[in-house]
PDB file of C-alpha atoms in Angstrom:
ATOM      1  CA  UNK A   1      16.609 -12.133 -49.490  1.00 89.00           C
ATOM      2  CA  UNK A   2      20.328 -12.709 -49.025  1.00 96.00           C
ATOM      3  CA  UNK A   3      23.008 -10.726 -50.842  1.00 97.00           C
ATOM      4  CA  UNK A   4      26.439 -12.327 -51.185  1.00 98.00           C
ATOM      5  CA  UNK A   5      29.684 -10.540 -52.026  1.00 98.00           C
ATOM      6  CA  UNK A   6      32.634 -12.852 -52.641  1.00 98.00           C
ATOM      7  CA  UNK A   7      35.702 -11.126 -51.200  1.00 98.00           C
ATOM      8  CA  UNK A   8      38.129 -14.018 -51.634  1.00 98.00           C
ATOM      9  CA  UNK A   9      37.755 -17.216 -53.645  1.00 98.00           C
ATOM     10  CA  UNK A  10      41.226 -18.784 -53.736  1.00 97.00           C
ATOM     11  CA  UNK A  11      42.392 -21.994 -52.175  1.00 95.00           C
ATOM     12  CA  UNK A  12      45.384 -21.906 -49.814  1.00 90.00           C
ATOM     13  CA  UNK A  13      47.608 -19.893 -52.170  1.00 93.00           C
ATOM     14  CA  UNK A  14      46.229 -16.560 -53.430  1.00 94.00           C
ATOM     15  CA  UNK A  15      46.683 -15.398 -57.000  1.00 94.00           C
ATOM     16  CA  UNK A  16      46.619 -12.065 -58.797  1.00 93.00           C
ATOM     17  CA  UNK A  17      42.888 -12.596 -59.398  1.00 95.00           C
ATOM     18  CA  UNK A  18      41.791 -14.435 -56.254  1.00 97.00           C
ATOM     19  CA  UNK A  19      42.257 -13.399 -52.631  1.00 97.00           C
ATOM     20  CA  UNK A  20      42.197 -15.640 -49.574  1.00 98.00           C
ATOM     21  CA  UNK A  21      38.708 -16.846 -48.508  1.00 98.00           C
ATOM     22  CA  UNK A  22      36.077 -14.406 -47.263  1.00 98.00           C
ATOM     23  CA  UNK A  23      32.384 -13.974 -48.001  1.00 98.00           C
ATOM     24  CA  UNK A  24      30.087 -11.111 -46.987  1.00 98.00           C
ATOM     25  CA  UNK A  25      26.423 -12.025 -46.457  1.00 98.00           C
ATOM     26  CA  UNK A  26      23.850  -9.235 -46.081  1.00 97.00           C
ATOM     27  CA  UNK A  27      20.214  -9.612 -45.065  1.00 95.00           C
ATOM     28  CA  UNK A  28      17.610  -7.412 -43.376  1.00 92.00           C
ATOM     29  CA  UNK A  29      20.147  -4.675 -42.656  1.00 93.00           C
ATOM     30  CA  UNK A  30      22.636  -7.084 -41.056  1.00 95.00           C
ATOM     31  CA  UNK A  31      26.110  -7.815 -42.446  1.00 96.00           C
ATOM     32  CA  UNK A  32      27.972 -11.021 -41.600  1.00 97.00           C
ATOM     33  CA  UNK A  33      31.470 -12.008 -42.672  1.00 98.00           C
ATOM     34  CA  UNK A  34      32.133 -15.706 -43.244  1.00 98.00           C
ATOM     35  CA  UNK A  35      35.893 -16.251 -42.810  1.00 98.00           C
ATOM     36  CA  UNK A  36      38.464 -13.485 -42.977  1.00 98.00           C
ATOM     37  CA  UNK A  37      41.494 -14.403 -45.043  1.00 98.00           C
ATOM     38  CA  UNK A  38      44.541 -12.192 -45.397  1.00 97.00           C
ATOM     39  CA  UNK A  39      43.689  -8.931 -47.170  1.00 97.00           C
ATOM     40  CA  UNK A  40      39.950  -9.085 -46.489  1.00 98.00           C
ATOM     41  CA  UNK A  41      39.802  -5.484 -45.286  1.00 97.00           C
ATOM     42  CA  UNK A  42      41.122  -4.251 -48.639  1.00 97.00           C
ATOM     43  CA  UNK A  43      38.679  -6.501 -50.480  1.00 98.00           C
ATOM     44  CA  UNK A  44      35.844  -4.925 -48.499  1.00 97.00           C
ATOM     45  CA  UNK A  45      36.976  -1.526 -49.739  1.00 97.00           C
ATOM     46  CA  UNK A  46      37.561  -2.621 -53.327  1.00 97.00           C
ATOM     47  CA  UNK A  47      34.127  -4.213 -53.496  1.00 97.00           C
ATOM     48  CA  UNK A  48      32.458  -1.022 -52.306  1.00 97.00           C
ATOM     49  CA  UNK A  49      31.075  -2.819 -49.244  1.00 96.00           C
ATOM     50  CA  UNK A  50      33.131  -0.927 -46.663  1.00 94.00           C
ATOM     51  CA  UNK A  51      33.088  -1.503 -42.927  1.00 94.00           C
ATOM     52  CA  UNK A  52      29.765  -0.026 -41.818  1.00 91.00           C
ATOM     53  CA  UNK A  53      27.501  -2.265 -39.744  1.00 92.00           C
ATOM     54  CA  UNK A  54      30.018  -5.093 -39.858  1.00 94.00           C
ATOM     55  CA  UNK A  55      29.875  -6.630 -36.391  1.00 93.00           C
ATOM     56  CA  UNK A  56      29.881 -10.417 -36.779  1.00 97.00           C
ATOM     57  CA  UNK A  57      32.354 -12.971 -38.171  1.00 98.00           C
ATOM     58  CA  UNK A  58      31.603 -16.661 -38.658  1.00 98.00           C
ATOM     59  CA  UNK A  59      34.718 -18.808 -38.923  1.00 98.00           C
ATOM     60  CA  UNK A  60      34.528 -22.148 -40.693  1.00 98.00           C
ATOM     61  CA  UNK A  61      37.834 -23.279 -39.131  1.00 97.00           C
ATOM     62  CA  UNK A  62      41.221 -22.021 -37.954  1.00 96.00           C
ATOM     63  CA  UNK A  63      43.510 -22.670 -40.924  1.00 96.00           C
ATOM     64  CA  UNK A  64      45.528 -19.547 -41.589  1.00 95.00           C
ATOM     65  CA  UNK A  65      44.157 -18.786 -45.041  1.00 96.00           C
ATOM     66  CA  UNK A  66      40.740 -18.334 -43.390  1.00 97.00           C
ATOM     67  CA  UNK A  67      41.706 -16.182 -40.354  1.00 98.00           C
ATOM     68  CA  UNK A  68      44.863 -14.138 -41.035  1.00 97.00           C
ATOM     69  CA  UNK A  69      42.848 -11.108 -42.139  1.00 98.00           C
ATOM     70  CA  UNK A  70      41.377 -10.617 -38.671  1.00 98.00           C
ATOM     71  CA  UNK A  71      44.254  -8.580 -37.134  1.00 97.00           C
ATOM     72  CA  UNK A  72      44.400  -6.159 -40.065  1.00 96.00           C
ATOM     73  CA  UNK A  73      40.632  -5.683 -40.089  1.00 96.00           C
ATOM     74  CA  UNK A  74      40.570  -5.096 -36.331  1.00 96.00           C
ATOM     75  CA  UNK A  75      43.440  -2.599 -36.552  1.00 95.00           C
ATOM     76  CA  UNK A  76      41.561  -0.566 -39.142  1.00 94.00           C
ATOM     77  CA  UNK A  77      38.305  -0.679 -37.189  1.00 94.00           C
ATOM     78  CA  UNK A  78      40.222   0.462 -34.122  1.00 93.00           C
ATOM     79  CA  UNK A  79      41.702   3.424 -35.978  1.00 93.00           C
ATOM     80  CA  UNK A  80      38.210   4.303 -37.195  1.00 89.00           C
ATOM     81  CA  UNK A  81      37.106   4.183 -33.544  1.00 84.00           C
ATOM     82  CA  UNK A  82      34.309   1.768 -34.242  1.00 77.00           C
ATOM     83  CA  UNK A  83      31.959   1.614 -31.253  1.00 68.00           C
ATOM     84  CA  UNK A  84      30.461  -1.720 -32.266  1.00 81.00           C
ATOM     85  CA  UNK A  85      31.333  -4.954 -30.527  1.00 91.00           C
ATOM     86  CA  UNK A  86      32.664  -7.538 -32.979  1.00 96.00           C
ATOM     87  CA  UNK A  87      31.292 -11.017 -32.301  1.00 97.00           C
ATOM     88  CA  UNK A  88      33.375 -13.931 -33.568  1.00 98.00           C
ATOM     89  CA  UNK A  89      31.775 -17.371 -33.819  1.00 98.00           C
ATOM     90  CA  UNK A  90      33.897 -20.483 -34.251  1.00 98.00           C
ATOM     91  CA  UNK A  91      34.659 -23.906 -32.869  1.00 97.00           C
ATOM     92  CA  UNK A  92      36.467 -24.010 -29.525  1.00 97.00           C
ATOM     93  CA  UNK A  93      39.796 -24.817 -31.165  1.00 96.00           C
ATOM     94  CA  UNK A  94      39.299 -22.120 -33.771  1.00 97.00           C
ATOM     95  CA  UNK A  95      38.524 -19.476 -31.153  1.00 98.00           C
ATOM     96  CA  UNK A  96      41.540 -20.535 -29.096  1.00 97.00           C
ATOM     97  CA  UNK A  97      43.785 -20.038 -32.141  1.00 96.00           C
ATOM     98  CA  UNK A  98      42.329 -16.609 -32.870  1.00 97.00           C
ATOM     99  CA  UNK A  99      42.523 -15.493 -29.230  1.00 97.00           C
ATOM    100  CA  UNK A 100      46.183 -16.529 -29.048  1.00 97.00           C
ATOM    101  CA  UNK A 101      46.912 -14.764 -32.357  1.00 96.00           C
ATOM    102  CA  UNK A 102      45.380 -11.520 -31.123  1.00 96.00           C
ATOM    103  CA  UNK A 103      47.079 -11.818 -27.726  1.00 95.00           C
ATOM    104  CA  UNK A 104      50.437 -12.267 -29.446  1.00 95.00           C
ATOM    105  CA  UNK A 105      49.941  -8.963 -31.233  1.00 94.00           C
ATOM    106  CA  UNK A 106      48.353  -6.788 -28.564  1.00 95.00           C
ATOM    107  CA  UNK A 107      48.378  -8.729 -25.297  1.00 93.00           C
ATOM    108  CA  UNK A 108      45.620 -10.811 -23.741  1.00 92.00           C
ATOM    109  CA  UNK A 109      42.261  -9.069 -23.933  1.00 86.00           C
ATOM    110  CA  UNK A 110      43.741  -5.943 -25.548  1.00 90.00           C
ATOM    111  CA  UNK A 111      42.563  -6.064 -29.169  1.00 91.00           C
ATOM    112  CA  UNK A 112      42.013  -2.602 -30.705  1.00 93.00           C
ATOM    113  CA  UNK A 113      38.229  -3.119 -30.700  1.00 94.00           C
ATOM    114  CA  UNK A 114      35.778  -4.768 -28.341  1.00 94.00           C
ATOM    115  CA  UNK A 115      35.469  -8.469 -29.203  1.00 96.00           C
ATOM    116  CA  UNK A 116      33.113 -11.178 -27.999  1.00 97.00           C
ATOM    117  CA  UNK A 117      33.956 -14.826 -28.703  1.00 97.00           C
ATOM    118  CA  UNK A 118      31.093 -17.307 -28.994  1.00 98.00           C
ATOM    119  CA  UNK A 119      31.810 -21.031 -29.363  1.00 98.00           C
ATOM    120  CA  UNK A 120      29.791 -22.947 -31.941  1.00 97.00           C
ATOM    121  CA  UNK A 121      27.796 -26.085 -31.383  1.00 95.00           C
ATOM    122  CA  UNK A 122      25.384 -27.637 -33.840  1.00 97.00           C
ATOM    123  CA  UNK A 123      22.085 -25.767 -34.089  1.00 96.00           C
ATOM    124  CA  UNK A 124      20.972 -22.146 -34.128  1.00 96.00           C
ATOM    125  CA  UNK A 125      23.695 -19.513 -33.874  1.00 96.00           C
ATOM    126  CA  UNK A 126      21.787 -16.261 -34.366  1.00 95.00           C
ATOM    127  CA  UNK A 127      18.112 -15.310 -34.490  1.00 94.00           C
ATOM    128  CA  UNK A 128      18.005 -11.955 -36.252  1.00 93.00           C
ATOM    129  CA  UNK A 129      14.226 -11.903 -36.491  1.00 89.00           C
ATOM    130  CA  UNK A 130      13.969 -11.723 -40.271  1.00 91.00           C
ATOM    131  CA  UNK A 131      16.416 -14.622 -40.643  1.00 95.00           C
ATOM    132  CA  UNK A 132      18.328 -17.162 -38.610  1.00 97.00           C
ATOM    133  CA  UNK A 133      21.846 -18.564 -38.840  1.00 98.00           C
ATOM    134  CA  UNK A 134      22.533 -22.166 -37.922  1.00 98.00           C
ATOM    135  CA  UNK A 135      25.687 -24.265 -37.969  1.00 98.00           C
ATOM    136  CA  UNK A 136      26.620 -27.903 -38.431  1.00 98.00           C
ATOM    137  CA  UNK A 137      29.852 -29.905 -38.142  1.00 97.00           C
ATOM    138  CA  UNK A 138      32.083 -30.482 -41.168  1.00 97.00           C
ATOM    139  CA  UNK A 139      35.053 -32.831 -41.456  1.00 95.00           C
ATOM    140  CA  UNK A 140      38.310 -31.199 -42.577  1.00 94.00           C
ATOM    141  CA  UNK A 141      41.572 -32.751 -41.479  1.00 90.00           C
ATOM    142  CA  UNK A 142      42.283 -32.077 -37.792  1.00 87.00           C
ATOM    143  CA  UNK A 143      40.212 -28.902 -37.470  1.00 87.00           C
ATOM    144  CA  UNK A 144      36.927 -28.264 -35.672  1.00 94.00           C
ATOM    145  CA  UNK A 145      35.117 -27.120 -38.798  1.00 96.00           C
ATOM    146  CA  UNK A 146      31.554 -25.881 -39.277  1.00 98.00           C
ATOM    147  CA  UNK A 147      29.234 -25.011 -42.134  1.00 98.00           C
ATOM    148  CA  UNK A 148      26.494 -22.398 -41.904  1.00 98.00           C
ATOM    149  CA  UNK A 149      22.837 -22.199 -42.880  1.00 98.00           C
ATOM    150  CA  UNK A 150      21.139 -18.838 -43.433  1.00 98.00           C
ATOM    151  CA  UNK A 151      17.362 -19.191 -43.444  1.00 96.00           C
ATOM    152  CA  UNK A 152      14.578 -16.657 -43.889  1.00 93.00           C
ATOM    153  CA  UNK A 153      11.096 -17.836 -42.895  1.00 87.00           C
ATOM    154  CA  UNK A 154       8.374 -18.464 -45.430  1.00 78.00           C
ATOM    155  CA  UNK A 155       5.294 -16.307 -44.942  1.00 77.00           C
ATOM    156  CA  UNK A 156       1.612 -16.613 -45.732  1.00 76.00           C
ATOM    157  CA  UNK A 157       0.142 -13.604 -47.504  1.00 80.00           C
ATOM    158  CA  UNK A 158      -3.431 -12.360 -47.572  1.00 82.00           C
ATOM    159  CA  UNK A 159      -5.351 -13.244 -50.740  1.00 86.00           C
ATOM    160  CA  UNK A 160      -7.118 -10.130 -52.094  1.00 90.00           C
ATOM    161  CA  UNK A 161      -9.845 -12.103 -53.864  1.00 88.00           C
ATOM    162  CA  UNK A 162     -10.782 -13.957 -50.686  1.00 88.00           C
ATOM    163  CA  UNK A 163     -10.747 -10.740 -48.651  1.00 84.00           C
ATOM    164  CA  UNK A 164     -13.081  -9.074 -51.137  1.00 85.00           C
ATOM    165  CA  UNK A 165     -15.402 -12.072 -51.288  1.00 83.00           C
ATOM    166  CA  UNK A 166     -15.726 -12.141 -47.508  1.00 81.00           C
ATOM    167  CA  UNK A 167     -16.206  -8.367 -47.237  1.00 84.00           C
ATOM    168  CA  UNK A 168     -13.029  -7.555 -45.293  1.00 85.00           C
ATOM    169  CA  UNK A 169     -12.280  -3.847 -45.913  1.00 87.00           C
ATOM    170  CA  UNK A 170      -8.831  -2.262 -46.124  1.00 87.00           C
ATOM    171  CA  UNK A 171      -7.470  -1.261 -42.746  1.00 86.00           C
ATOM    172  CA  UNK A 172      -6.962  -2.730 -39.268  1.00 88.00           C
ATOM    173  CA  UNK A 173      -9.051  -5.857 -39.839  1.00 84.00           C
ATOM    174  CA  UNK A 174      -6.680  -7.031 -42.556  1.00 85.00           C
ATOM    175  CA  UNK A 175      -3.748  -6.369 -40.273  1.00 84.00           C
ATOM    176  CA  UNK A 176      -5.316  -8.573 -37.616  1.00 83.00           C
ATOM    177  CA  UNK A 177      -5.828 -11.384 -40.113  1.00 77.00           C
ATOM    178  CA  UNK A 178      -2.230 -11.085 -41.347  1.00 81.00           C
ATOM    179  CA  UNK A 179      -1.114 -11.439 -37.732  1.00 82.00           C
ATOM    180  CA  UNK A 180      -3.099 -14.681 -37.427  1.00 85.00           C
ATOM    181  CA  UNK A 181      -6.079 -13.399 -35.470  1.00 90.00           C
ATOM    182  CA  UNK A 182      -9.748 -13.854 -36.392  1.00 88.00           C
ATOM    183  CA  UNK A 183     -11.910 -10.754 -37.008  1.00 86.00           C
ATOM    184  CA  UNK A 184     -15.594  -9.905 -37.207  1.00 86.00           C
ATOM    185  CA  UNK A 185     -16.759  -7.790 -40.167  1.00 86.00           C
ATOM    186  CA  UNK A 186     -19.861  -5.691 -40.520  1.00 83.00           C
ATOM    187  CA  UNK A 187     -22.892  -7.924 -40.335  1.00 79.00           C
ATOM    188  CA  UNK A 188     -21.220 -10.007 -37.594  1.00 82.00           C
ATOM    189  CA  UNK A 189     -19.438 -12.292 -40.025  1.00 85.00           C
ATOM    190  CA  UNK A 190     -16.479 -14.021 -38.415  1.00 88.00           C
ATOM    191  CA  UNK A 191     -13.451 -14.430 -40.675  1.00 87.00           C
ATOM    192  CA  UNK A 192     -10.603 -16.734 -39.646  1.00 86.00           C
ATOM    193  CA  UNK A 193      -7.018 -16.283 -40.943  1.00 83.00           C
ATOM    194  CA  UNK A 194      -7.237 -19.671 -42.661  1.00 86.00           C
ATOM    195  CA  UNK A 195     -10.084 -18.268 -44.779  1.00 85.00           C
ATOM    196  CA  UNK A 196      -7.896 -15.603 -46.390  1.00 79.00           C
ATOM    197  CA  UNK A 197      -4.234 -16.634 -46.092  1.00 81.00           C
ATOM    198  CA  UNK A 198      -2.444 -18.268 -49.014  1.00 81.00           C
ATOM    199  CA  UNK A 199       0.120 -21.095 -48.792  1.00 79.00           C
ATOM    200  CA  UNK A 200       3.581 -20.424 -47.301  1.00 71.00           C
ATOM    201  CA  UNK A 201       5.987 -18.772 -49.734  1.00 67.00           C
ATOM    202  CA  UNK A 202       9.061 -16.590 -49.914  1.00 72.00           C
ATOM    203  CA  UNK A 203      11.425 -18.352 -47.520  1.00 89.00           C
ATOM    204  CA  UNK A 204      15.054 -18.602 -48.651  1.00 95.00           C
ATOM    205  CA  UNK A 205      17.843 -20.941 -47.618  1.00 97.00           C
ATOM    206  CA  UNK A 206      21.545 -20.343 -48.153  1.00 98.00           C
ATOM    207  CA  UNK A 207      24.183 -22.888 -47.128  1.00 98.00           C
ATOM    208  CA  UNK A 208      27.886 -21.989 -46.917  1.00 98.00           C
ATOM    209  CA  UNK A 209      30.480 -24.712 -46.422  1.00 98.00           C
ATOM    210  CA  UNK A 210      34.193 -23.984 -46.217  1.00 96.00           C
ATOM    211  CA  UNK A 211      36.895 -26.623 -46.517  1.00 97.00           C
ATOM    212  CA  UNK A 212      35.670 -30.201 -46.237  1.00 97.00           C
ATOM    213  CA  UNK A 213      37.211 -33.571 -46.970  1.00 96.00           C
ATOM    214  CA  UNK A 214      33.904 -35.350 -47.558  1.00 97.00           C
ATOM    215  CA  UNK A 215      30.255 -34.695 -48.337  1.00 97.00           C
ATOM    216  CA  UNK A 216      29.152 -37.621 -46.175  1.00 97.00           C
ATOM    217  CA  UNK A 217      26.419 -36.543 -43.765  1.00 96.00           C
ATOM    218  CA  UNK A 218      26.009 -33.063 -45.244  1.00 98.00           C
ATOM    219  CA  UNK A 219      22.886 -33.637 -47.347  1.00 97.00           C
ATOM    220  CA  UNK A 220      20.586 -33.316 -44.329  1.00 97.00           C
ATOM    221  CA  UNK A 221      21.782 -29.732 -43.822  1.00 98.00           C
ATOM    222  CA  UNK A 222      22.015 -28.784 -47.500  1.00 98.00           C
ATOM    223  CA  UNK A 223      18.636 -30.237 -48.548  1.00 97.00           C
ATOM    224  CA  UNK A 224      16.380 -27.818 -50.409  1.00 96.00           C
ATOM    225  CA  UNK A 225      18.808 -24.907 -50.351  1.00 97.00           C
ATOM    226  CA  UNK A 226      18.214 -22.089 -52.816  1.00 97.00           C
ATOM    227  CA  UNK A 227      21.998 -21.785 -53.010  1.00 98.00           C
ATOM    228  CA  UNK A 228      24.922 -23.905 -51.862  1.00 98.00           C
ATOM    229  CA  UNK A 229      28.350 -22.265 -51.657  1.00 98.00           C
ATOM    230  CA  UNK A 230      31.068 -24.867 -51.232  1.00 98.00           C
ATOM    231  CA  UNK A 231      34.706 -25.533 -52.019  1.00 98.00           C
ATOM    232  CA  UNK A 232      35.947 -27.301 -55.148  1.00 97.00           C
ATOM    233  CA  UNK A 233      39.705 -27.262 -54.715  1.00 97.00           C
ATOM    234  CA  UNK A 234      40.509 -30.196 -57.016  1.00 98.00           C
ATOM    235  CA  UNK A 235      39.282 -31.951 -60.129  1.00 98.00           C
ATOM    236  CA  UNK A 236      38.368 -35.623 -60.147  1.00 97.00           C
ATOM    237  CA  UNK A 237      41.602 -36.578 -61.920  1.00 97.00           C
ATOM    238  CA  UNK A 238      43.410 -35.451 -58.751  1.00 97.00           C
ATOM    239  CA  UNK A 239      41.009 -37.120 -56.306  1.00 97.00           C
ATOM    240  CA  UNK A 240      43.850 -38.876 -54.500  1.00 97.00           C
ATOM    241  CA  UNK A 241      45.542 -35.531 -53.830  1.00 96.00           C
ATOM    242  CA  UNK A 242      42.216 -34.100 -52.682  1.00 96.00           C
ATOM    243  CA  UNK A 243      42.003 -36.878 -50.084  1.00 95.00           C
ATOM    244  CA  UNK A 244      45.565 -36.208 -48.913  1.00 95.00           C
ATOM    245  CA  UNK A 245      44.835 -32.514 -48.320  1.00 95.00           C
ATOM    246  CA  UNK A 246      41.274 -32.906 -47.014  1.00 95.00           C
ATOM    247  CA  UNK A 247      39.408 -31.212 -49.869  1.00 97.00           C
ATOM    248  CA  UNK A 248      36.647 -31.910 -52.394  1.00 97.00           C
ATOM    249  CA  UNK A 249      36.652 -32.301 -56.132  1.00 98.00           C
ATOM    250  CA  UNK A 250      34.246 -30.314 -58.279  1.00 98.00           C
ATOM    251  CA  UNK A 251      32.435 -33.540 -59.120  1.00 98.00           C
ATOM    252  CA  UNK A 252      31.872 -34.334 -55.445  1.00 98.00           C
ATOM    253  CA  UNK A 253      30.486 -30.875 -54.747  1.00 98.00           C
ATOM    254  CA  UNK A 254      28.131 -31.201 -57.727  1.00 98.00           C
ATOM    255  CA  UNK A 255      26.987 -34.649 -56.640  1.00 98.00           C
ATOM    256  CA  UNK A 256      26.066 -33.264 -53.220  1.00 98.00           C
ATOM    257  CA  UNK A 257      24.001 -30.497 -54.833  1.00 98.00           C
ATOM    258  CA  UNK A 258      22.256 -32.952 -57.147  1.00 98.00           C
ATOM    259  CA  UNK A 259      21.415 -35.357 -54.321  1.00 97.00           C
ATOM    260  CA  UNK A 260      20.151 -32.584 -52.034  1.00 98.00           C
ATOM    261  CA  UNK A 261      17.643 -30.844 -54.308  1.00 97.00           C
ATOM    262  CA  UNK A 262      19.685 -27.624 -54.375  1.00 98.00           C
ATOM    263  CA  UNK A 263      18.585 -24.898 -56.783  1.00 98.00           C
ATOM    264  CA  UNK A 264      22.010 -23.334 -57.490  1.00 98.00           C
ATOM    265  CA  UNK A 265      25.587 -24.380 -56.774  1.00 98.00           C
ATOM    266  CA  UNK A 266      28.430 -21.858 -56.418  1.00 98.00           C
ATOM    267  CA  UNK A 267      31.974 -23.223 -56.284  1.00 98.00           C
ATOM    268  CA  UNK A 268      34.768 -21.410 -54.480  1.00 98.00           C
ATOM    269  CA  UNK A 269      38.154 -22.071 -52.781  1.00 98.00           C
ATOM    270  CA  UNK A 270      39.630 -22.687 -56.225  1.00 97.00           C
ATOM    271  CA  UNK A 271      43.140 -23.837 -57.001  1.00 96.00           C
ATOM    272  CA  UNK A 272      45.257 -21.919 -59.476  1.00 94.00           C
ATOM    273  CA  UNK A 273      46.356 -25.210 -61.060  1.00 95.00           C
ATOM    274  CA  UNK A 274      43.069 -25.356 -63.023  1.00 97.00           C
ATOM    275  CA  UNK A 275      41.225 -23.125 -65.464  1.00 96.00           C
ATOM    276  CA  UNK A 276      37.740 -22.026 -64.419  1.00 96.00           C
ATOM    277  CA  UNK A 277      36.264 -23.677 -67.502  1.00 97.00           C
ATOM    278  CA  UNK A 278      37.685 -27.054 -66.441  1.00 97.00           C
ATOM    279  CA  UNK A 279      36.135 -26.809 -62.991  1.00 98.00           C
ATOM    280  CA  UNK A 280      32.789 -25.668 -64.345  1.00 98.00           C
ATOM    281  CA  UNK A 281      32.679 -28.399 -66.982  1.00 98.00           C
ATOM    282  CA  UNK A 282      33.298 -31.165 -64.441  1.00 98.00           C
ATOM    283  CA  UNK A 283      30.603 -29.906 -62.070  1.00 98.00           C
ATOM    284  CA  UNK A 284      28.030 -28.982 -64.720  1.00 98.00           C
ATOM    285  CA  UNK A 285      28.027 -32.509 -66.139  1.00 98.00           C
ATOM    286  CA  UNK A 286      26.509 -33.597 -62.827  1.00 98.00           C
ATOM    287  CA  UNK A 287      24.669 -30.440 -61.743  1.00 98.00           C
ATOM    288  CA  UNK A 288      23.997 -28.019 -64.637  1.00 98.00           C
ATOM    289  CA  UNK A 289      23.032 -24.979 -62.534  1.00 98.00           C
ATOM    290  CA  UNK A 290      26.584 -24.392 -61.336  1.00 98.00           C
ATOM    291  CA  UNK A 291      28.670 -21.235 -61.410  1.00 98.00           C
ATOM    292  CA  UNK A 292      32.254 -20.467 -60.485  1.00 98.00           C
ATOM    293  CA  UNK A 293      32.700 -17.689 -57.951  1.00 98.00           C
ATOM    294  CA  UNK A 294      35.162 -14.893 -58.682  1.00 98.00           C
ATOM    295  CA  UNK A 295      36.383 -12.171 -56.361  1.00 98.00           C
ATOM    296  CA  UNK A 296      33.820  -9.332 -56.159  1.00 98.00           C
ATOM    297  CA  UNK A 297      30.956 -11.377 -57.591  1.00 98.00           C
ATOM    298  CA  UNK A 298      27.671 -10.134 -56.124  1.00 98.00           C
ATOM    299  CA  UNK A 299      24.771 -12.594 -56.039  1.00 97.00           C
ATOM    300  CA  UNK A 300      21.295 -12.024 -54.603  1.00 96.00           C
ATOM    301  CA  UNK A 301      18.880 -14.819 -53.688  1.00 94.00           C
TER     302      UNK A 301
END
């Protein structure tokens, strides 16, 4: 499963209720931060998430509302004498911006914690065993932007009724079958894994997309997601302004979810010019299973 904690859900300008963009994703004991807007370290504390086991940041792009929280977070981790290496993933241009920002504060290569920078290219980013993280390109103004896919594998489970019918006792033989290896039971009966394994089930897919000026070409990456988290900075009545600033409307985000067989849509990067109910109403007309993210929302899939 994946557990999401929304640490910041505002668009470019924060409000009293919404901080700059940041999302914490937890799975199989790993904790990954997607974007790190200004004030993210305090949001981590306010949410109760804290800093433990936080060693990876995925950056959607280099615009300041998505990266300005990095120096403050690193300063705090340095004061706490964190021994973990922080790995930052981003496009080449994004990493260059972050490296120059950190060098301007502390000097080249002298951040308060150990940092590794890994440039993104389309495909797999991390294989954590119990889940993988992939990335794909996203169009947003002049930035080298990426979206992210978190995927846990589906598994085939042993069927107790078939095991009993074929005389496979509890113990090591069942473990062998679960691992995909044939066994021989008492009476020299050979049992193949296909005889006792059910259909694949349990895999989960989460897709997170930051700022984007279009949904064109994204459906192939979003298809079949259990949850899509994506921006909805404008309403359709301001579509022309959305184009000017390189953002989506709520209707466009909902149309992508509807066309991609998504189970749930979560809208974020929200402008203070609209009420939440307005945004939700526009999206829900197209894709009913939509919710509006708020700071400190915790969602498990």
